PDB file of C-alpha atoms in Angstrom:
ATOM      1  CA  UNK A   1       0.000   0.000   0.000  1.00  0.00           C
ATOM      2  CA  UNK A   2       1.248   3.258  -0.962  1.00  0.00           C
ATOM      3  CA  UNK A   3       2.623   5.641   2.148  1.00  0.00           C
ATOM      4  CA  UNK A   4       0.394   8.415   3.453  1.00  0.00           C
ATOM      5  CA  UNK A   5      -3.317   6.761   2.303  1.00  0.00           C
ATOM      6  CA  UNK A   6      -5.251   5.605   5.450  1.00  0.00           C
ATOM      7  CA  UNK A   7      -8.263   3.243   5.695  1.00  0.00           C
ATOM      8  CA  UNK A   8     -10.578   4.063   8.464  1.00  0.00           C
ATOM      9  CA  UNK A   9     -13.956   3.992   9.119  1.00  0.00           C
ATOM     10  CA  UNK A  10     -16.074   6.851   7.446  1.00  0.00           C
ATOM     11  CA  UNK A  11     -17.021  10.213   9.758  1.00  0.00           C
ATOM     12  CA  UNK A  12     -19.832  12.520   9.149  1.00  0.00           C
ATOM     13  CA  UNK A  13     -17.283  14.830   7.551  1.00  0.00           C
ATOM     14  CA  UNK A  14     -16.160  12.439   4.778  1.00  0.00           C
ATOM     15  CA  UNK A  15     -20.101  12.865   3.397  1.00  0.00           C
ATOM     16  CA  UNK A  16     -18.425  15.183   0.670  1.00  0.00           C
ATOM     17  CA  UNK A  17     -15.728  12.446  -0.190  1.00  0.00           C
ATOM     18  CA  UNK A  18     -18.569   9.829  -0.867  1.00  0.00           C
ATOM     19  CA  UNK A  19     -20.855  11.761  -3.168  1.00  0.00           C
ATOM     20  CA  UNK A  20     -17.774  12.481  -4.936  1.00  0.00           C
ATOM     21  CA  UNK A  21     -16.500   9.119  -5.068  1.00  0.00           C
ATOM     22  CA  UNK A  22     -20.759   7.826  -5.816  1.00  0.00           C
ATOM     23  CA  UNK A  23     -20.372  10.338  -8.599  1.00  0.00           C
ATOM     24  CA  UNK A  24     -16.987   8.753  -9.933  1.00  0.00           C
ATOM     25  CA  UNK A  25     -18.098   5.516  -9.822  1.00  0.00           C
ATOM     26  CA  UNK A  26     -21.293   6.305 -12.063  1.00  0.00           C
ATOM     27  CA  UNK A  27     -18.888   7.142 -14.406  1.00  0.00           C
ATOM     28  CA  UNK A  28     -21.210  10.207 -15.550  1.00  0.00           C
ATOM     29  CA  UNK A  29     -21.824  13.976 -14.398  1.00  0.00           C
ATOM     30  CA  UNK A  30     -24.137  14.790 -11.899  1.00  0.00           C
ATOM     31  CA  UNK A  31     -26.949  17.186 -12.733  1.00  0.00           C
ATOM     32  CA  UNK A  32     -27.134  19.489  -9.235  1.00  0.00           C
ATOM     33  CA  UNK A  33     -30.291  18.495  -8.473  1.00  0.00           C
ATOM     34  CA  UNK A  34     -29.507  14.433  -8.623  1.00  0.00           C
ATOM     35  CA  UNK A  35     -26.115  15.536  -6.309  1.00  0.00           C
ATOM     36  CA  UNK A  36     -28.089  17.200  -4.074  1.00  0.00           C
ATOM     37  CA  UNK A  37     -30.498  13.659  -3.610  1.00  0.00           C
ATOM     38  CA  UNK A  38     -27.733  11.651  -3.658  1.00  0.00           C
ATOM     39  CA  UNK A  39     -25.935  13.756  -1.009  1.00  0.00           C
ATOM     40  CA  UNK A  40     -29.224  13.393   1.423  1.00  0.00           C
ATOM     41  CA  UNK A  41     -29.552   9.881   0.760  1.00  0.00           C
ATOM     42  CA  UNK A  42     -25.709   8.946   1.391  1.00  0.00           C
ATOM     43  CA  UNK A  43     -26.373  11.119   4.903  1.00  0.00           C
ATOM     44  CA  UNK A  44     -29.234   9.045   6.075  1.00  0.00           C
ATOM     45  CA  UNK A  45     -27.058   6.150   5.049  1.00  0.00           C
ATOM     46  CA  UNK A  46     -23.646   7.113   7.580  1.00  0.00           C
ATOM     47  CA  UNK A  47     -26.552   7.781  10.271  1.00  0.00           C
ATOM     48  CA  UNK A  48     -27.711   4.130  10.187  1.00  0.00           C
ATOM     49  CA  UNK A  49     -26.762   1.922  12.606  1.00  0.00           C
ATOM     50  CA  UNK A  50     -27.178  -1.349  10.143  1.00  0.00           C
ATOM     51  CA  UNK A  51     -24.648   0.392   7.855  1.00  0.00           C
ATOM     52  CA  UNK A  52     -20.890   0.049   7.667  1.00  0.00           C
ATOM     53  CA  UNK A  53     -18.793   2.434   5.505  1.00  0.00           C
ATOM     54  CA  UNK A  54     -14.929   2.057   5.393  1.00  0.00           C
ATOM     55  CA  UNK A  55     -12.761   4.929   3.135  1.00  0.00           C
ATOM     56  CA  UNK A  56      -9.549   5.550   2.071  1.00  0.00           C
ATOM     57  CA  UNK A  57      -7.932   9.001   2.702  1.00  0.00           C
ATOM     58  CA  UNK A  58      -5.154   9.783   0.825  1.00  0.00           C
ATOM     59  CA  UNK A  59      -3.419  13.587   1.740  1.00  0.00           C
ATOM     60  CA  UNK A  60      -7.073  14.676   3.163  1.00  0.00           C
ATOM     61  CA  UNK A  61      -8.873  13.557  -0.179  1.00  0.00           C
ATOM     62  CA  UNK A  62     -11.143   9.924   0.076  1.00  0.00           C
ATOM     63  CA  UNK A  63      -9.948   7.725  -2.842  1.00  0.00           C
ATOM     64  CA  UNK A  64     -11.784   4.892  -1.871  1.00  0.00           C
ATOM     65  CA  UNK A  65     -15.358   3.353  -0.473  1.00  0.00           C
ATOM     66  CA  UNK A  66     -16.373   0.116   0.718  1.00  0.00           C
ATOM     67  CA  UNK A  67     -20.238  -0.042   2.171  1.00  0.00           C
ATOM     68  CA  UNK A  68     -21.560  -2.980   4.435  1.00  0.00           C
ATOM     69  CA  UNK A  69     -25.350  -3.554   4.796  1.00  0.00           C
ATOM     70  CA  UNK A  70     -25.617  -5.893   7.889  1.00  0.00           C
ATOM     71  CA  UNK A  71     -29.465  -7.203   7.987  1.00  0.00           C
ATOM     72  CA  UNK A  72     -31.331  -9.189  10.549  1.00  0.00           C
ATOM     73  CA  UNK A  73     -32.362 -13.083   9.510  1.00  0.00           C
ATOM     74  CA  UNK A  74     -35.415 -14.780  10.603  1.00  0.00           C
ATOM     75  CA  UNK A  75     -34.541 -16.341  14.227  1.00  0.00           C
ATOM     76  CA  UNK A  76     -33.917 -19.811  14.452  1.00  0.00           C
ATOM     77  CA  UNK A  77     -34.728 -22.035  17.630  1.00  0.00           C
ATOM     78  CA  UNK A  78     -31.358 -21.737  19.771  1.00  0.00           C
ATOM     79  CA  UNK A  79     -30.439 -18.192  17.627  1.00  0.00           C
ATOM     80  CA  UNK A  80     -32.741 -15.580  17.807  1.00  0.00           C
ATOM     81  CA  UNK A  81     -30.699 -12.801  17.021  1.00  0.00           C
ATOM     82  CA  UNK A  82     -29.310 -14.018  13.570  1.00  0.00           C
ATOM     83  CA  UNK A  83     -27.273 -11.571  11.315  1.00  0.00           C
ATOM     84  CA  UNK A  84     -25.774 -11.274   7.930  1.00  0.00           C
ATOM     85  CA  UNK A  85     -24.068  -8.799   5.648  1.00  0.00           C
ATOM     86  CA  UNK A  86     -23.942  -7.441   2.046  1.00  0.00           C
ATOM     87  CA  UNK A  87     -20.521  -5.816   1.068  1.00  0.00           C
ATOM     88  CA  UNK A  88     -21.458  -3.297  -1.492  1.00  0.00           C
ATOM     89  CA  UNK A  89     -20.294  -0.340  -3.373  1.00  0.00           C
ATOM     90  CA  UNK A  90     -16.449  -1.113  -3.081  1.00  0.00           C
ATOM     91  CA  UNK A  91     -14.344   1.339  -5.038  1.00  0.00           C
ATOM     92  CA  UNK A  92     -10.882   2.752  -5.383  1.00  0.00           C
ATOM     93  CA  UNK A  93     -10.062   5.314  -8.043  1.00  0.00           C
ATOM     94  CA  UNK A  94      -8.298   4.466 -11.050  1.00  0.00           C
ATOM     95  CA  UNK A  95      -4.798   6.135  -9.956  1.00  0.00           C
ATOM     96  CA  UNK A  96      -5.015   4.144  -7.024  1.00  0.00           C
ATOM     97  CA  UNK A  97      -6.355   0.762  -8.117  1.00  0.00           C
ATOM     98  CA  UNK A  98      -3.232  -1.850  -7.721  1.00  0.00           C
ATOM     99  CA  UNK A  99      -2.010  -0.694  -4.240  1.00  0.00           C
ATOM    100  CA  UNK A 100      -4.225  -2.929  -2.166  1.00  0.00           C
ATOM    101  CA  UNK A 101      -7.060  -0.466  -1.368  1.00  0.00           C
ATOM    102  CA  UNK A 102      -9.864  -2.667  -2.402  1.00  0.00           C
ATOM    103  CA  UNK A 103      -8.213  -5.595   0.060  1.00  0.00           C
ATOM    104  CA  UNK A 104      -7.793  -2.509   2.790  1.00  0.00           C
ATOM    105  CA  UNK A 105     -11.341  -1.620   2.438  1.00  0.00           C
ATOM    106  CA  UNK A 106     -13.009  -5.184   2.498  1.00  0.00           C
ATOM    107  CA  UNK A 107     -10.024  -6.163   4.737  1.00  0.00           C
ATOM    108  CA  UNK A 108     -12.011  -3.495   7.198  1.00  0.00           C
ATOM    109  CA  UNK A 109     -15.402  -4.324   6.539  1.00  0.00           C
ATOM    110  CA  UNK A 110     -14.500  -8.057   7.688  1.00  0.00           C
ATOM    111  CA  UNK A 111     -13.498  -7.124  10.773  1.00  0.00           C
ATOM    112  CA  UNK A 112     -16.243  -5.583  11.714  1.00  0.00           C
ATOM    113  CA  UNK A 113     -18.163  -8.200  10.894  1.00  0.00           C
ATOM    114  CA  UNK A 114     -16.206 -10.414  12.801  1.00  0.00           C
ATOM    115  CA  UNK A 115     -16.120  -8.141  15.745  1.00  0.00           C
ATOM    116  CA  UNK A 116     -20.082  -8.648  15.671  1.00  0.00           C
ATOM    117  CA  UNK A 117     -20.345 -12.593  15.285  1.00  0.00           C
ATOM    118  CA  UNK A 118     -21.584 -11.558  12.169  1.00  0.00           C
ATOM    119  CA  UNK A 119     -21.435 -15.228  10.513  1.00  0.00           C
ATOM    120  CA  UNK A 120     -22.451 -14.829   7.010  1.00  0.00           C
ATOM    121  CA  UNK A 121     -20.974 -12.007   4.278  1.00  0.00           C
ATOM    122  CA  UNK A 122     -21.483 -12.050   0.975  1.00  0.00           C
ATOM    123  CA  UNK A 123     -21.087  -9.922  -1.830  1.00  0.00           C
ATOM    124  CA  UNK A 124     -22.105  -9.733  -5.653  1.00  0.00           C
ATOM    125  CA  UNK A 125     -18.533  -9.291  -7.309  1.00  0.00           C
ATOM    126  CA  UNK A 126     -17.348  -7.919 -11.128  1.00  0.00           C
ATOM    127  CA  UNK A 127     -15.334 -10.787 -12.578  1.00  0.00           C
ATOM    128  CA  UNK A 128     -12.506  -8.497 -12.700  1.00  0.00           C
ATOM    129  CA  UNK A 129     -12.513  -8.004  -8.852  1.00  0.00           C
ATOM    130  CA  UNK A 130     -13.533 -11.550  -7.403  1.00  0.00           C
ATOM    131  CA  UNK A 131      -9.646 -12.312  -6.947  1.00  0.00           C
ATOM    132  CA  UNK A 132      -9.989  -9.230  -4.399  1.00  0.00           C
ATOM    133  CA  UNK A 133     -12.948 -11.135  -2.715  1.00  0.00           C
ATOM    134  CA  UNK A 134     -11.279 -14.334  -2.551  1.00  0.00           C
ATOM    135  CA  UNK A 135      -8.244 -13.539  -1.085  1.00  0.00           C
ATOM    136  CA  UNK A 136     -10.365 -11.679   1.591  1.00  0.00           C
ATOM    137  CA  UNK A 137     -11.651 -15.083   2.476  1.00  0.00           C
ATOM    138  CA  UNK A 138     -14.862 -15.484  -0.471  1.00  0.00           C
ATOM    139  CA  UNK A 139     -15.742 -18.615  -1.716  1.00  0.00           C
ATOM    140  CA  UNK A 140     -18.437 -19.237  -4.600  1.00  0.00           C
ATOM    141  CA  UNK A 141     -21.470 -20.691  -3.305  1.00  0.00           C
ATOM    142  CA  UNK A 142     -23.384 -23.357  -4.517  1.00  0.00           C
ATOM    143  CA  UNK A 143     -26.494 -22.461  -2.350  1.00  0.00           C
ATOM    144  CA  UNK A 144     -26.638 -18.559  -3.238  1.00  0.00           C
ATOM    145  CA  UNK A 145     -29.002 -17.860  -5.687  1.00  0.00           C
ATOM    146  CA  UNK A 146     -30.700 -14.440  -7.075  1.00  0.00           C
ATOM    147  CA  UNK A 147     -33.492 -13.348  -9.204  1.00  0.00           C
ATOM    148  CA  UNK A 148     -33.757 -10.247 -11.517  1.00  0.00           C
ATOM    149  CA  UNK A 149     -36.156  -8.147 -12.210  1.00  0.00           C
TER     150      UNK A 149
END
């Protein structure tokens, strides 16, 4: 990892950062009045406790995101209080990309999931990032299925 970036947890003062990384990641301009909703509804995001977002920081500017959704399950007999998570939203900009951000960010997102017992995490990967993923611990799964609208 390159000297001087940090990866931390995100603050109410890195809401700037993440519309402008949202924004990058679109990979299209923002017209002010889709910034401005975006802005509100990243807010409410950082304010919810379910949420997790770890950034990047590199000389005071974020250069990365990762997001974690962590979501109750229906209780089981012996586990009432099941949880899992949803890893979403991971990205690094492209001068940075190759200088283990993305295995920082999800590297941080893990840990908090482990710090909560969380016992289930699973994300919905690009091909060209699911090396990422598996050397964060990932593994395909047979059982995980999805339907599209």
């Amino acid at each position: 990892m390159v000297d001087g970036i940090v990866v931390r947890l995100a603050a109410e003062l890195d809401l700037v950062g993440l519309l402008n990384l949202k924004i990058e990641w679109a990979g299209r301009p923002a017209a002010a009045d889709e910034r401005e909703q975006l802005r509100f509804a990243l807010d409410d995001w950082l304010q919810r406790p379910d949420v997790v977002c770890a950034v990047a920081e590199y000389r005071g500017e974020l250069v990365g995101m990762a997001w974690m959704v962590v979501f109750d399950r229906v209780p089981d007999l012996g586990n009432v209080e099941r949880q899992s998570a949803d890893v979403q939203s991971v990205f690094v900009t492209p001068p940075h990309r190759g200088d283990g951000l993305g295995s920082e960010l999800v590297g941080l997102l893990c840990a908090v999931a482990d710090q909560r017992s969380i016992p289930r995490v699973i994300v919905h990967s690009s091909t060209r990032a699911m090396g990422l993923y598996r050397r964060a611990g990932f593994s395909a799964s047979q059982k995980l299925m999805q339907r599209e609208l």
